[in-house]
């Protein structure tokens, strides 16, 4: 009788250990799976736009970063609808852009410091700031001298946006040999501003919604609001060298 009781006790103990072990295995596997998923999700997020995080090419973990917003950019055109909080800008290609001003926004008229009152209806302006779609939160607003006519001739290169119209596919100038759309690192600050200004001067009419530094040190300025160009390439000296 004692022997049978001892045998039953040993068997029960073994079963309990087995069940506990299995439960631990399930919990451990679930925990590991959750950690792996969390790790994978973090790696694939690519970072926030404008943070300067690396962005990979199509199919890579960080590819989404070079396609995200909002990011440093800007636009140029004619001011209208001026209010105490901002104004509307109409580009040379007819795209309307909403500009939000902030307490930290700086103003220039030509090369001299100015105030928000310098922005009046009909004035040609260049806006630099954080772009989200066709809305720009301005860090800098520059009231420019009246066009001498060169901007008008340059604007003829730009194909205005038309809903339903097929995108124009052509290349001009020099396109980096190893360029892959979506590759590079989103930049902000002085580099983004200089690249944006160069692109808008060469191809007025678009809205820059991000600037990406490529592996060869050049910059890809991404355009929206027009059917062409979509990418403008600017070298390390901030000179436009090509577009597609």
PDB file of N, CA and C in Angstrom, residues 170-181 203 214 216 218-220 228-229 231-234 240-244:
ATOM      1  N   UNK A 170      10.788  61.572 -68.606  1.00  0.00           N
ATOM      2  CA  UNK A 170      11.965  61.979 -69.366  1.00  0.00           C
ATOM      3  C   UNK A 170      13.081  62.330 -68.399  1.00  0.00           C
ATOM      4  N   UNK A 171      14.292  62.318 -68.901  1.00  0.00           N
ATOM      5  CA  UNK A 171      15.451  62.668 -68.095  1.00  0.00           C
ATOM      6  C   UNK A 171      16.227  63.765 -68.783  1.00  0.00           C
ATOM      7  N   UNK A 172      16.717  64.713 -68.001  1.00  0.00           N
ATOM      8  CA  UNK A 172      17.580  65.753 -68.532  1.00  0.00           C
ATOM      9  C   UNK A 172      18.802  65.864 -67.633  1.00  0.00           C
ATOM     10  N   UNK A 173      19.916  66.252 -68.218  1.00  0.00           N
ATOM     11  CA  UNK A 173      21.131  66.427 -67.437  1.00  0.00           C
ATOM     12  C   UNK A 173      21.707  65.118 -66.941  1.00  0.00           C
ATOM     13  N   UNK A 174      22.342  65.191 -65.793  1.00  0.00           N
ATOM     14  CA  UNK A 174      23.048  64.045 -65.222  1.00  0.00           C
ATOM     15  C   UNK A 174      22.238  63.423 -64.085  1.00  0.00           C
ATOM     16  N   UNK A 175      21.948  62.153 -64.227  1.00  0.00           N
ATOM     17  CA  UNK A 175      21.283  61.379 -63.172  1.00  0.00           C
ATOM     18  C   UNK A 175      22.337  60.462 -62.563  1.00  0.00           C
ATOM     19  N   UNK A 176      22.497  60.450 -61.239  1.00  0.00           N
ATOM     20  CA  UNK A 176      23.509  59.571 -60.632  1.00  0.00           C
ATOM     21  C   UNK A 176      23.370  58.136 -61.119  1.00  0.00           C
ATOM     22  N   UNK A 177      24.499  57.527 -61.515  1.00  0.00           N
ATOM     23  CA  UNK A 177      24.483  56.193 -62.117  1.00  0.00           C
ATOM     24  C   UNK A 177      23.894  55.144 -61.188  1.00  0.00           C
ATOM     25  N   UNK A 178      24.129  55.272 -59.887  1.00  0.00           N
ATOM     26  CA  UNK A 178      23.654  54.260 -58.937  1.00  0.00           C
ATOM     27  C   UNK A 178      22.372  54.682 -58.226  1.00  0.00           C
ATOM     28  N   UNK A 179      21.668  55.683 -58.783  1.00  0.00           N
ATOM     29  CA  UNK A 179      20.472  56.192 -58.104  1.00  0.00           C
ATOM     30  C   UNK A 179      19.333  55.185 -58.149  1.00  0.00           C
ATOM     31  N   UNK A 180      18.721  54.968 -56.993  1.00  0.00           N
ATOM     32  CA  UNK A 180      17.522  54.143 -56.868  1.00  0.00           C
ATOM     33  C   UNK A 180      16.500  54.943 -56.099  1.00  0.00           C
ATOM     34  N   UNK A 181      15.313  55.093 -56.669  1.00  0.00           N
ATOM     35  CA  UNK A 181      14.273  55.866 -55.996  1.00  0.00           C
ATOM     36  C   UNK A 181      13.979  55.287 -54.619  1.00  0.00           C
ATOM     37  N   UNK A 203      13.652  75.039 -61.556  1.00  0.00           N
ATOM     38  CA  UNK A 203      12.358  74.508 -61.997  1.00  0.00           C
ATOM     39  C   UNK A 203      11.237  75.055 -61.118  1.00  0.00           C
ATOM     40  N   UNK A 214      22.192  61.527 -51.196  1.00  0.00           N
ATOM     41  CA  UNK A 214      22.507  60.241 -51.804  1.00  0.00           C
ATOM     42  C   UNK A 214      23.902  59.768 -51.389  1.00  0.00           C
ATOM     43  N   UNK A 216      26.467  59.257 -53.086  1.00  0.00           N
ATOM     44  CA  UNK A 216      27.594  59.932 -53.754  1.00  0.00           C
ATOM     45  C   UNK A 216      27.778  61.372 -53.277  1.00  0.00           C
ATOM     46  N   UNK A 218      25.559  63.805 -53.472  1.00  0.00           N
ATOM     47  CA  UNK A 218      24.631  64.725 -54.104  1.00  0.00           C
ATOM     48  C   UNK A 218      23.278  64.653 -53.414  1.00  0.00           C
ATOM     49  N   UNK A 219      22.358  65.498 -53.852  1.00  0.00           N
ATOM     50  CA  UNK A 219      21.038  65.560 -53.236  1.00  0.00           C
ATOM     51  C   UNK A 219      19.953  65.294 -54.270  1.00  0.00           C
ATOM     52  N   UNK A 220      18.924  64.579 -53.838  1.00  0.00           N
ATOM     53  CA  UNK A 220      17.724  64.411 -54.659  1.00  0.00           C
ATOM     54  C   UNK A 220      16.619  65.230 -54.006  1.00  0.00           C
ATOM     55  N   UNK A 228       5.799  66.865 -63.996  1.00  0.00           N
ATOM     56  CA  UNK A 228       7.237  66.702 -64.235  1.00  0.00           C
ATOM     57  C   UNK A 228       7.926  68.001 -63.880  1.00  0.00           C
ATOM     58  N   UNK A 229       9.126  67.964 -63.264  1.00  0.00           N
ATOM     59  CA  UNK A 229       9.899  66.802 -62.844  1.00  0.00           C
ATOM     60  C   UNK A 229       9.471  66.287 -61.466  1.00  0.00           C
ATOM     61  N   UNK A 231      11.972  64.349 -59.608  1.00  0.00           N
ATOM     62  CA  UNK A 231      13.230  64.341 -58.857  1.00  0.00           C
ATOM     63  C   UNK A 231      14.202  65.308 -59.527  1.00  0.00           C
ATOM     64  N   UNK A 232      14.774  66.184 -58.734  1.00  0.00           N
ATOM     65  CA  UNK A 232      15.772  67.129 -59.235  1.00  0.00           C
ATOM     66  C   UNK A 232      17.073  66.842 -58.489  1.00  0.00           C
ATOM     67  N   UNK A 233      18.153  66.716 -59.249  1.00  0.00           N
ATOM     68  CA  UNK A 233      19.425  66.331 -58.646  1.00  0.00           C
ATOM     69  C   UNK A 233      20.342  67.547 -58.524  1.00  0.00           C
ATOM     70  N   UNK A 234      20.867  67.741 -57.312  1.00  0.00           N
ATOM     71  CA  UNK A 234      21.679  68.894 -56.975  1.00  0.00           C
ATOM     72  C   UNK A 234      23.022  68.390 -56.451  1.00  0.00           C
ATOM     73  N   UNK A 240      22.073  72.587 -59.715  1.00  0.00           N
ATOM     74  CA  UNK A 240      21.214  71.568 -60.331  1.00  0.00           C
ATOM     75  C   UNK A 240      21.952  70.928 -61.500  1.00  0.00           C
ATOM     76  N   UNK A 241      22.007  69.593 -61.492  1.00  0.00           N
ATOM     77  CA  UNK A 241      22.742  68.883 -62.543  1.00  0.00           C
ATOM     78  C   UNK A 241      21.837  67.990 -63.392  1.00  0.00           C
ATOM     79  N   UNK A 242      20.621  67.703 -62.943  1.00  0.00           N
ATOM     80  CA  UNK A 242      19.742  66.837 -63.722  1.00  0.00           C
ATOM     81  C   UNK A 242      18.352  66.759 -63.109  1.00  0.00           C
ATOM     82  N   UNK A 243      17.442  66.139 -63.851  1.00  0.00           N
ATOM     83  CA  UNK A 243      16.056  65.974 -63.381  1.00  0.00           C
ATOM     84  C   UNK A 243      15.407  64.825 -64.123  1.00  0.00           C
ATOM     85  N   UNK A 244      14.431  64.200 -63.465  1.00  0.00           N
ATOM     86  CA  UNK A 244      13.633  63.182 -64.153  1.00  0.00           C
ATOM     87  C   UNK A 244      12.218  63.172 -63.575  1.00  0.00           C
TER      88      UNK A 244
END
